[in-house]
Coordinates of C-alpha atoms and ligand atoms in Angstrom, one line a residue:
M18 CA 86.1 55.3 72.6
L19 CA 86.1 52.0 74.4
Q20 CA 88.8 49.5 74.6
M21 CA 91.3 52.2 75.3
R22 CA 92.3 50.8 78.6
V23 CA 95.7 52.2 79.5
R24 CA 97.4 50.6 82.4
S25 CA 100.1 53.2 83.1
R26 CA 99.0 56.1 85.1
L27 CA 102.0 58.1 83.8
L28 CA 101.1 57.6 80.2
A29 CA 97.4 58.5 80.9
A30 CA 98.5 61.6 82.9
A31 CA 100.7 62.7 80.0
A32 CA 97.8 62.2 77.6
G33 CA 95.5 64.3 79.8
L34 CA 98.1 67.0 80.3
L35 CA 98.9 67.3 76.6
A36 CA 95.2 67.4 75.7
G37 CA 94.5 70.2 78.2
G38 CA 97.7 72.0 77.3
F39 CA 97.0 71.8 73.6
A40 CA 93.6 73.3 74.1
L41 CA 95.0 76.1 76.3
G42 CA 97.8 76.8 73.9
V43 CA 95.5 77.1 70.9
A44 CA 93.0 79.2 72.8
E45 CA 95.9 81.5 73.8
L46 CA 96.9 81.8 70.2
I47 CA 93.3 82.7 69.1
A48 CA 93.1 85.3 71.9
G49 CA 96.4 86.8 70.7
V50 CA 95.3 87.0 67.1
V51 CA 91.6 87.9 67.4
P52 CA 90.7 91.0 69.4
G53 CA 87.7 90.2 71.7
A54 CA 88.5 86.5 72.0
P55 CA 89.2 85.4 75.6
S56 CA 92.4 83.9 77.0
P57 CA 91.1 81.2 79.3
V58 CA 94.1 81.6 81.6
T59 CA 93.7 85.3 81.9
E60 CA 89.9 85.1 82.4
I61 CA 90.2 82.5 85.2
G62 CA 92.9 84.6 86.8
A63 CA 90.5 87.5 86.7
L64 CA 87.8 85.4 88.3
L65 CA 90.2 84.4 91.1
I66 CA 90.9 88.1 91.7
A67 CA 87.2 88.9 91.7
F68 CA 86.3 86.2 94.2
Q69 CA 89.4 86.4 96.4
P70 CA 88.4 85.4 99.9
R71 CA 88.3 88.0 102.6
G72 CA 91.5 87.9 104.6
A73 CA 93.5 87.1 101.5
E74 CA 94.1 90.8 100.9
Q75 CA 97.8 90.7 101.7
L76 CA 98.4 87.9 99.3
V77 CA 96.3 89.4 96.6
V78 CA 97.7 92.8 96.9
S79 CA 101.1 91.4 96.4
V80 CA 99.8 89.4 93.4
L81 CA 98.3 92.6 92.0
G82 CA 101.6 94.3 92.3
K83 CA 103.3 94.9 88.9
A84 CA 105.8 92.1 89.0
D85 CA 103.5 89.4 90.5
K86 CA 100.8 89.5 87.9
P87 CA 102.6 86.9 85.7
V88 CA 102.8 84.7 88.7
L89 CA 99.0 84.4 88.9
T90 CA 98.7 83.7 85.2
V91 CA 101.4 81.0 85.3
A92 CA 99.8 79.5 88.5
V93 CA 96.5 79.3 86.7
A94 CA 98.1 77.6 83.7
I95 CA 99.9 75.1 85.9
A96 CA 96.7 74.3 87.8
G97 CA 94.9 73.7 84.5
L98 CA 97.6 71.3 83.3
L99 CA 97.7 69.4 86.6
L100 CA 93.9 69.0 86.6
S101 CA 94.1 67.9 82.9
A102 CA 96.7 65.2 83.9
G103 CA 94.3 64.0 86.6
L104 CA 91.4 63.8 84.1
G105 CA 93.7 61.8 81.8
I106 CA 94.2 59.3 84.6
L107 CA 90.5 59.2 85.2
A108 CA 89.9 58.4 81.5
R109 CA 92.4 55.6 81.3
A110 CA 90.1 52.8 82.6
G111 CA 88.5 52.7 79.1
T112 CA 84.9 52.4 80.3
R113 CA 82.3 54.6 78.8
F114 CA 81.5 56.1 82.2
R115 CA 85.1 57.0 83.1
W116 CA 85.6 58.5 79.7
A117 CA 82.4 60.6 79.9
T118 CA 83.4 61.7 83.4
A119 CA 86.8 62.9 82.2
L120 CA 85.3 64.8 79.3
A121 CA 82.7 66.3 81.7
G122 CA 85.7 67.4 83.8
F123 CA 87.3 69.1 80.9
G124 CA 83.9 70.6 80.0
A125 CA 83.6 72.0 83.5
L126 CA 87.0 73.6 83.3
G127 CA 86.1 75.1 80.0
L128 CA 82.8 76.3 81.3
L129 CA 84.5 78.0 84.2
A130 CA 86.7 79.8 81.7
L131 CA 83.6 80.6 79.6
V132 CA 81.7 82.1 82.6
A133 CA 84.8 84.0 83.6
A134 CA 85.1 85.4 80.0
F135 CA 81.4 86.5 80.1
R136 CA 82.3 88.7 83.0
D137 CA 84.9 90.5 80.9
P138 CA 83.3 93.5 79.1
L139 CA 86.1 93.5 76.5
V140 CA 85.4 89.9 75.5
D141 CA 82.9 89.1 72.7
P142 CA 80.6 86.5 74.1
M143 CA 80.1 84.8 70.7
L144 CA 83.9 84.5 70.3
A145 CA 84.1 83.1 73.8
I146 CA 81.6 80.4 73.0
G147 CA 83.5 79.6 69.8
V148 CA 86.8 79.3 71.7
F149 CA 85.1 77.1 74.3
A150 CA 83.7 74.7 71.6
V151 CA 87.0 74.6 69.7
S152 CA 89.0 74.0 72.9
L153 CA 86.7 71.2 74.1
G154 CA 86.8 69.6 70.6
L155 CA 90.6 69.7 70.5
T156 CA 90.9 68.3 74.0
W157 CA 88.6 65.4 73.1
W158 CA 90.5 64.7 69.9
V159 CA 94.0 64.8 71.5
L160 CA 93.0 62.8 74.5
S161 CA 91.4 60.0 72.6
R162 CA 94.2 59.8 70.1
L163 CA 97.0 59.7 72.7
L164 CA 95.1 57.2 74.9
R165 CA 94.6 55.0 71.9
L166 CA 98.3 55.2 71.0
A167 CA 99.2 54.5 74.6
A168 CA 96.9 51.5 74.8
N169 CA 98.4 50.1 71.5
F170 CA 101.9 50.6 72.8
E171 CA 101.1 48.7 76.1
E172 CA 99.4 45.9 74.2
R173 CA 102.3 45.4 71.8
R174 CA 104.8 45.6 74.6
A175 CA 103.0 42.9 76.5
G176 CA 103.1 40.6 73.4
R177 CA 106.5 41.2 71.8
P178 CA 110.1 40.6 72.6
A179 CA 111.8 43.7 73.9
E180 CA 114.5 43.9 71.1
M181 CA 112.0 44.4 68.3
P182 CA 111.7 48.0 67.1
D183 CA 108.7 49.3 69.0
W184 CA 106.8 51.4 66.5
S185 CA 103.8 52.0 68.7
R186 CA 106.0 53.5 71.3
R187 CA 107.6 55.8 68.8
R188 CA 104.2 56.8 67.6
F189 CA 103.0 57.7 71.1
I190 CA 106.2 59.7 71.8
G191 CA 106.1 61.3 68.4
N192 CA 102.5 62.4 68.7
S193 CA 103.1 63.6 72.3
L194 CA 106.0 65.7 71.2
T195 CA 104.1 67.2 68.3
F196 CA 101.1 68.1 70.6
G197 CA 103.4 69.4 73.3
V198 CA 105.6 71.6 71.0
T199 CA 102.5 72.9 69.2
A200 CA 100.9 73.8 72.5
L201 CA 103.9 75.5 73.9
A202 CA 104.6 77.4 70.6
S203 CA 101.0 78.6 70.1
G204 CA 100.7 79.4 73.8
A205 CA 103.9 81.5 73.7
I206 CA 103.0 83.3 70.5
G207 CA 99.5 84.0 71.8
R208 CA 100.8 85.4 75.0
V209 CA 103.4 87.6 73.3
L210 CA 100.7 89.0 71.0
L211 CA 98.4 89.7 73.9
E212 CA 101.1 91.5 75.9
V213 CA 102.2 93.5 72.8
R214 CA 98.6 94.5 72.2
A215 CA 98.2 95.5 75.8
R216 CA 101.3 97.6 75.7
E217 CA 100.8 99.4 72.4
A218 CA 100.6 103.2 72.9
A219 CA 97.1 104.6 72.4
A220 CA 96.8 105.9 68.9
V221 CA 94.8 108.8 70.3
E222 CA 95.2 112.5 69.7
Q223 CA 96.3 114.6 72.6
P224 CA 93.4 116.1 74.5
P225 CA 92.9 119.8 73.9
A226 CA 95.0 122.3 75.8
P227 CA 93.8 123.2 79.3
V228 CA 92.0 126.4 80.0
E229 CA 93.8 126.7 83.3
T230 CA 97.3 125.4 83.1
A231 CA 99.4 124.5 86.1
P232 CA 101.9 127.3 86.9
P233 CA 105.4 126.6 85.5
L234 CA 107.6 124.7 87.9
P235 CA 109.0 127.1 90.5
A236 CA 112.8 127.8 90.5
G237 CA 114.5 125.2 92.7
A238 CA 111.6 122.7 92.2
S239 CA 114.2 120.0 91.4
L240 CA 117.4 119.1 93.2
D241 CA 120.3 117.9 91.2
V242 CA 121.4 114.7 92.9
P243 CA 122.4 111.6 90.9
G244 CA 120.0 108.8 91.7
I245 CA 117.2 110.9 93.2
T246 CA 113.6 110.2 92.1
P247 CA 112.7 112.7 89.4
L248 CA 110.2 115.3 90.5
V249 CA 107.8 114.3 87.7
I250 CA 107.6 110.6 86.8
Q251 CA 107.4 109.8 83.0
N252 CA 104.3 107.9 81.9
A253 CA 106.3 104.8 81.0
D254 CA 107.9 104.7 84.4
F255 CA 104.9 105.5 86.5
Y256 CA 103.9 102.7 88.9
R257 CA 100.8 100.7 88.0
I258 CA 98.4 98.9 90.3
D259 CA 95.0 97.5 89.4
T260 CA 93.0 94.3 89.3
Q261 CA 93.5 93.8 85.5
L262 CA 95.8 91.0 84.3
L263 CA 96.2 92.6 80.9
T264 CA 95.8 96.3 80.0
P265 CA 92.3 97.1 79.0
R266 CA 92.1 99.1 75.8
L267 CA 88.8 101.0 75.7
D268 CA 87.5 102.7 72.6
A269 CA 87.0 106.4 73.1
A270 CA 84.4 106.6 70.4
G271 CA 82.0 104.3 72.2
W272 CA 83.0 105.5 75.7
K273 CA 80.4 107.1 78.0
L274 CA 80.5 108.5 81.5
T275 CA 77.2 108.4 83.4
V276 CA 76.6 110.4 86.6
T277 CA 73.8 108.7 88.6
G278 CA 72.4 108.2 92.1
M279 CA 71.6 111.1 94.4
V280 CA 71.6 113.8 91.7
D281 CA 68.8 116.0 90.4
H282 CA 69.4 115.0 86.7
P283 CA 71.4 111.9 85.8
I284 CA 73.7 112.8 82.9
T285 CA 75.7 111.0 80.3
I286 CA 78.9 112.5 78.9
T287 CA 80.7 111.3 75.7
Y288 CA 84.5 111.6 75.2
P289 CA 84.2 114.7 72.9
Q290 CA 81.8 116.3 75.4
L291 CA 84.3 115.7 78.2
L292 CA 87.1 117.2 76.2
A293 CA 85.0 120.2 75.4
M294 CA 84.7 121.1 79.1
P295 CA 87.1 123.6 80.5
L296 CA 90.1 121.5 81.3
H297 CA 92.2 122.1 84.3
E298 CA 95.8 121.1 84.9
E299 CA 97.4 120.1 88.2
Y300 CA 100.4 118.2 89.5
I301 CA 99.2 115.5 91.9
T302 CA 101.2 112.9 93.8
I303 CA 99.4 109.6 94.2
Q304 CA 100.3 106.6 96.3
C305 CA 99.1 103.1 96.5
V306 CA 97.9 102.1 100.0
S307 CA 99.8 98.8 99.7
N308 CA 103.1 100.7 99.3
E309 CA 105.6 99.5 101.9
V310 CA 107.8 101.9 103.7
G311 CA 110.6 102.8 101.2
G312 CA 108.5 101.3 98.4
D313 CA 108.0 102.7 94.9
L314 CA 104.2 102.5 94.5
V315 CA 104.0 106.3 94.5
G316 CA 104.4 108.9 91.7
N317 CA 103.9 112.5 90.7
A318 CA 102.6 113.6 87.4
L319 CA 100.9 116.5 85.7
W320 CA 97.2 115.6 85.2
R321 CA 94.8 117.4 82.9
G322 CA 91.1 116.9 83.1
A323 CA 87.6 118.3 83.7
R324 CA 87.0 119.4 87.2
L325 CA 84.9 116.8 89.1
R326 CA 83.1 119.7 90.7
D327 CA 81.9 121.0 87.3
V328 CA 80.5 117.5 86.3
L329 CA 78.8 117.1 89.7
D330 CA 77.3 120.6 89.3
M331 CA 75.9 119.6 85.9
A332 CA 74.1 116.7 87.4
G333 CA 73.1 118.6 90.5
M334 CA 74.5 116.7 93.5
Q335 CA 71.8 116.3 96.2
P336 CA 72.6 117.5 99.7
G337 CA 72.1 114.1 101.3
A338 CA 74.9 112.5 99.2
T339 CA 77.9 111.7 101.4
Q340 CA 79.9 109.4 99.1
I341 CA 81.2 109.7 95.6
V342 CA 81.8 106.3 93.9
G343 CA 83.8 105.9 90.7
R344 CA 83.0 102.8 88.8
S345 CA 85.1 101.4 85.9
F346 CA 84.0 99.5 82.8
D347 CA 84.6 96.2 84.6
G348 CA 82.7 97.1 87.7
W349 CA 85.7 98.0 89.9
T350 CA 84.8 100.7 92.4
A351 CA 86.4 103.3 94.6
G352 CA 84.5 105.7 97.0
F353 CA 85.3 108.7 99.1
P354 CA 83.3 111.2 101.1
T355 CA 81.8 114.2 99.4
S356 CA 83.1 116.2 102.3
W357 CA 86.7 115.6 100.9
L358 CA 85.8 118.0 98.1
A359 CA 84.4 120.6 100.4
E360 CA 87.9 122.1 100.9
S361 CA 88.1 124.7 98.1
D362 CA 91.7 124.0 97.2
R363 CA 91.2 120.3 96.6
E364 CA 90.6 120.1 92.9
A365 CA 89.6 116.6 91.9
L366 CA 89.9 115.8 88.2
I367 CA 88.3 113.5 85.7
A368 CA 91.7 113.2 84.1
V369 CA 92.1 112.7 80.3
A370 CA 95.9 113.5 80.0
M371 CA 99.0 112.6 81.9
N372 CA 102.2 114.6 81.5
G373 CA 100.8 116.3 78.4
Q374 CA 99.9 113.0 76.6
A375 CA 96.5 111.3 76.3
L376 CA 96.0 109.1 79.3
P377 CA 97.9 105.8 78.6
P378 CA 95.7 102.7 78.6
A379 CA 97.5 101.4 81.7
H380 CA 96.6 104.5 83.5
G381 CA 92.9 104.6 82.7
F382 CA 92.3 105.7 79.1
P383 CA 89.9 107.4 78.2
A384 CA 89.4 108.9 81.6
R385 CA 90.1 108.4 85.3
L386 CA 89.5 110.1 88.6
M387 CA 92.4 111.9 90.4
V388 CA 91.6 113.2 93.9
P389 CA 94.4 115.0 95.7
G390 CA 95.3 113.5 99.1
L391 CA 93.7 110.1 98.8
Y392 CA 95.2 106.6 98.2
G393 CA 94.3 105.2 94.8
Y394 CA 92.1 102.4 96.1
V395 CA 89.5 104.9 97.5
S396 CA 89.7 107.5 94.7
A397 CA 91.6 107.0 91.5
T398 CA 89.2 104.9 89.4
K399 CA 90.8 104.2 86.0
W400 CA 88.7 103.4 82.9
L401 CA 86.0 105.4 84.5
T402 CA 82.5 104.8 83.2
N403 CA 80.2 105.8 86.0
I404 CA 80.1 108.2 89.0
E405 CA 77.4 107.4 91.5
L406 CA 76.4 109.7 94.3
T407 CA 75.3 107.8 97.4
T408 CA 75.8 107.7 101.1
L409 CA 78.8 106.3 103.0
E410 CA 76.6 103.7 104.7
A411 CA 74.9 102.5 101.5
F412 CA 77.9 101.3 99.6
D413 CA 81.3 99.8 100.2
A414 CA 83.7 100.0 97.3
Y415 CA 85.9 97.1 96.0
W416 CA 88.6 96.9 98.6
V417 CA 86.6 97.7 101.7
P418 CA 84.9 94.3 102.2
L419 CA 88.4 92.8 101.6
G420 CA 89.6 94.4 104.8
W421 CA 90.9 97.8 103.8
S422 CA 89.7 101.0 105.4
K423 CA 86.7 102.8 104.2
L424 CA 88.7 106.1 104.3
G425 CA 92.1 106.5 102.8
P426 CA 93.9 109.8 103.3
I427 CA 97.5 109.5 102.3
K428 CA 99.8 109.4 105.3
T429 CA 102.9 111.6 105.6
A430 CA 105.8 109.6 104.2
S431 CA 109.4 109.9 103.1
R432 CA 111.9 107.8 101.3
I433 CA 115.7 107.6 101.0
D434 CA 116.6 107.2 97.3
V435 CA 120.4 107.6 97.7
P436 CA 122.5 106.0 99.0
T437 CA 120.8 102.6 98.2
V438 CA 120.5 99.7 100.7
G439 CA 123.9 98.1 101.4
A440 CA 125.9 100.7 99.4
R441 CA 129.6 100.8 100.0
L442 CA 130.8 104.4 100.2
N443 CA 134.0 106.4 100.6
A444 CA 134.4 108.4 103.8
G445 CA 133.8 112.1 103.2
T446 CA 130.8 114.1 102.0
V447 CA 127.9 111.8 100.9
P448 CA 124.6 113.1 99.5
V449 CA 121.7 111.5 101.3
A450 CA 118.6 112.4 99.3
G451 CA 115.1 111.3 98.4
V452 CA 111.4 112.3 98.3
A453 CA 108.8 113.1 100.9
W454 CA 105.1 113.6 100.5
A455 CA 101.9 114.4 102.4
P456 CA 99.3 115.3 99.8
D457 CA 97.4 117.4 100.2
R458 CA 98.8 118.9 103.4
G459 CA 102.3 119.6 102.0
I460 CA 105.7 119.0 103.6
S461 CA 107.3 121.5 105.9
K462 CA 110.3 119.6 107.1
V463 CA 112.4 116.5 106.4
E464 CA 115.1 115.3 108.8
V465 CA 117.8 112.6 108.6
Q466 CA 119.3 110.6 111.5
V467 CA 122.5 108.7 111.3
D468 CA 122.7 105.8 113.8
D469 CA 121.7 107.3 117.1
G470 CA 122.7 110.8 116.3
A471 CA 120.7 114.0 116.3
W472 CA 118.0 114.6 113.6
Q473 CA 119.5 116.9 111.0
P474 CA 117.2 119.1 108.8
A475 CA 117.4 118.4 105.1
D476 CA 117.3 121.0 102.3
L477 CA 113.9 120.8 100.5
S478 CA 113.2 121.5 96.9
T479 CA 110.7 124.3 96.3
P480 CA 107.3 122.5 96.5
I481 CA 105.1 122.6 93.3
S482 CA 102.0 122.6 95.5
K483 CA 100.7 121.0 98.6
T484 CA 99.4 118.1 96.6
T485 CA 102.8 117.1 95.4
W486 CA 106.0 115.6 96.8
V487 CA 109.2 117.4 97.4
Q488 CA 112.8 116.2 97.0
W489 CA 115.2 116.6 100.0
L490 CA 118.9 116.5 100.5
V491 CA 121.4 116.2 103.4
R492 CA 125.1 116.4 102.8
W493 CA 126.4 113.8 105.3
Q494 CA 130.0 113.8 106.5
A495 CA 130.4 110.0 106.4
S496 CA 133.0 108.3 108.7
A497 CA 134.3 104.8 108.3
G498 CA 132.1 102.0 109.6
D499 CA 128.6 100.5 109.2
H500 CA 125.8 103.1 109.5
Q501 CA 122.0 103.3 109.6
L502 CA 120.4 106.3 107.8
R503 CA 116.8 107.1 108.8
V504 CA 114.4 109.7 107.4
R505 CA 111.3 111.4 108.7
A506 CA 109.0 114.1 107.4
T507 CA 106.7 116.7 109.0
D508 CA 103.6 117.9 107.1
E509 CA 102.5 121.5 107.0
T510 CA 100.0 121.0 109.8
G511 CA 103.1 120.2 112.0
Q512 CA 102.4 116.5 112.4
V513 CA 105.6 114.4 112.3
Q514 CA 105.4 111.1 110.3
V515 CA 104.3 108.1 112.4
E516 CA 107.4 106.3 113.7
E517 CA 105.9 103.0 114.7
P518 CA 106.3 100.4 111.9
H519 CA 103.0 99.1 110.5
D520 CA 102.1 97.0 107.5
P521 CA 100.2 98.6 104.7
A522 CA 96.8 97.0 105.7
P523 CA 94.3 98.4 106.5
N524 CA 95.1 102.0 105.8
G525 CA 98.7 102.6 104.7
A526 CA 102.1 101.6 106.1
T527 CA 103.9 103.6 108.8
G528 CA 107.5 103.7 110.0
Y529 CA 110.7 105.5 109.1
H530 CA 112.6 104.4 106.0
T531 CA 116.0 103.1 107.1
V532 CA 119.0 102.3 104.9
G533 CA 122.1 100.5 106.0
V534 CA 125.4 101.5 104.3
T535 CA 129.1 100.7 104.8
V536 CA 131.7 103.5 104.7
S537 CA 135.4 102.8 104.2
Ligands
MTE125 N1 89.5 100.5 87.4 C1 90.4 100.5 88.3 N2 91.0 101.6 88.8 C2 91.9 101.6 89.7 C3 92.4 100.4 90.3 C4 91.8 99.2 89.8 O1 92.1 98.1 90.2 N3 90.8 99.3 88.8 N4 93.3 100.4 91.2 C5 93.5 101.6 92.0 C6 94.7 101.7 92.8 S1 94.7 100.6 94.1 C7 95.7 102.6 92.6 S2 97.0 102.7 93.7 C8 95.7 103.5 91.5 C9 97.0 103.4 90.7 O2 97.0 104.2 89.6 P1 98.1 104.0 88.5 O3 98.2 102.6 88.1 O4 97.8 104.9 87.4 O5 99.4 104.4 89.2 O6 94.6 103.1 90.6 C10 93.4 102.9 91.2 N5 92.4 102.8 90.1
MO126 MO1 96.5 101.0 95.3

C-alpha cells in the first residue's frame, strides 16, 4: 500500500471517484438483479427523507413530487462521487495513516448506506451486509490499483523524455476507462431493472366483488369537452405522492393488519380475512395538501374495501380514543380525529381495489386507507399494516412535526383544464371547462370571470356524490385580445372558495386558478 505517493490531485481525485463510482455501480446492479438487496443510493435518499430538517418541508415536498424523485437519487449519487474524489485526494500522500483514513472514509459512507438499508423493511439485512462488504472490497481494490498506476506514470514521466511512448500513462487511462465504463453500465442496468421491477403490475387476482356496489354513474355525470379532466382517473394516470423513492412491492401472503391501542381487543387481520369482509364500493376524490392552485395532485377513483367502521367495531374502539393513526410497513403515519367518522355518511375504507383492479403497488397494495374529505397526508396511509387508536394529544403523525397542520380537511377548489395557459384561440364560442371539488361537502356552484367582468355561472356535471369532484363548463364568447380567465367554486354549505392566494403549507393552497389566453 505504501510508496503510492501521487503528486497530482487531479489523478488522485479521479482514482477516488472511480473507486467509489465502481462500487456504487456494482451495488446498483446487484440491487437490480437480487430482490431484497439494497441500492445504496436509494437507501441514503430514503434516510435523507426520513431525517429531513424541520422547515425543509417545502423543499422536501417538491422533492417527493412525482418528477422530482429522480433528482434526489441523482443528487445522492453525485454527492457520493464527490466525496469519493475527496477521499482519493486524501489517500494520495502514500502514508499508511492517510491511506487508512481514506479507507475509513469509504467505510463510513458504506456504513451509512448499510444503516439506511437496515431501516428498509424490504431489504434483507444479510444481503445488505454482503453488498456492503463487496462494495468496500471493490473500492479498496480499484483505489489501490489506480493510485499505483498513477504513481508509476508520474515517476516515469519525471525520468523520461517526453517523446517516448508513455505506457504507464496509457495503462492509467485504460484502466480508468474500464472502471468508469463498467461502473456506468452496471449502474444504469441496475437502475433500469429496479425501476422495471417497481413498475411491474401486481400479479394479484382481483379482490372479490363488493357486497355494496357504488350506484351506477348518474346520467350527465360526465361533460363531453375535449381536454377536460376525465371524471374517473385511470390507475396508471392517477397522481402519486409518498416518501418512497421506489415502489414498495409487499407480499399479500405475508401481509397482516393489526389494530392496536385504545381498543378492547387488539386484532390481527390477514389479507384473505380482509377480503372476506363485506366490501363496500365508493367514488372518492382525494387531493394532496401540497397541490398548488391549478395543480394536478388530485384525482377521483372508484375505491373498494372493507369499511373502517367494521374493523374498528371488531376491535372495540374505546370511548376515550380521539385519533385514528394509520401506519405503513415502513413506519410512515397519518392521523385524523375519530370524530371525522362520527358523520354517518362518511364511509372510510380500508381499500383493496381501485377502479375495479387490485390496488396497484404504487397506490398501496395490499391495502390502504381512504377517508372522504381529508388530504392524503392525514388519512390515506398506503401499504397499511397497523391502525392505532390513540388521542390527538398523544401522537403527531409523519408530516405534523415537519410543519404541516394536524388537521387536514380538503379545501374547496376548482381548476381550469381548457383552455390551457397561454393558449391562442379564435374569436367566437370557446369552451372554458374544468373540475371543482369540496369533498365531502359537495359542490353547489362554479363561476367563471373573464378579466374584470361579472362572474358567470357554469354548467355542472351531475355529481356522483358529495365526496367526488364535478366537471364544469362555460361557453365563452371570446373577443380579440389578451384575457384572464378565473374560476371559483362554492360548496354545498354555501361557502365560496377562499380567494386570497396562499401556499400549500401548512394546510392546503388557496386562491383562484387563473389562466391567461390570447384571442385573435
Ligand atoms: N405509506 C404512505 N402512505 C401515504 C403517503 C406516504 O408517504 N406513505 N403519502 C400520503 C400522501 S401525502 C398522499 S397525498 C396520498 C397520495 O395517494 P396516491 O399516491 O395513491 O395518490 O397518499 C398518502 N399515503
Ligand atoms: Mo399529500
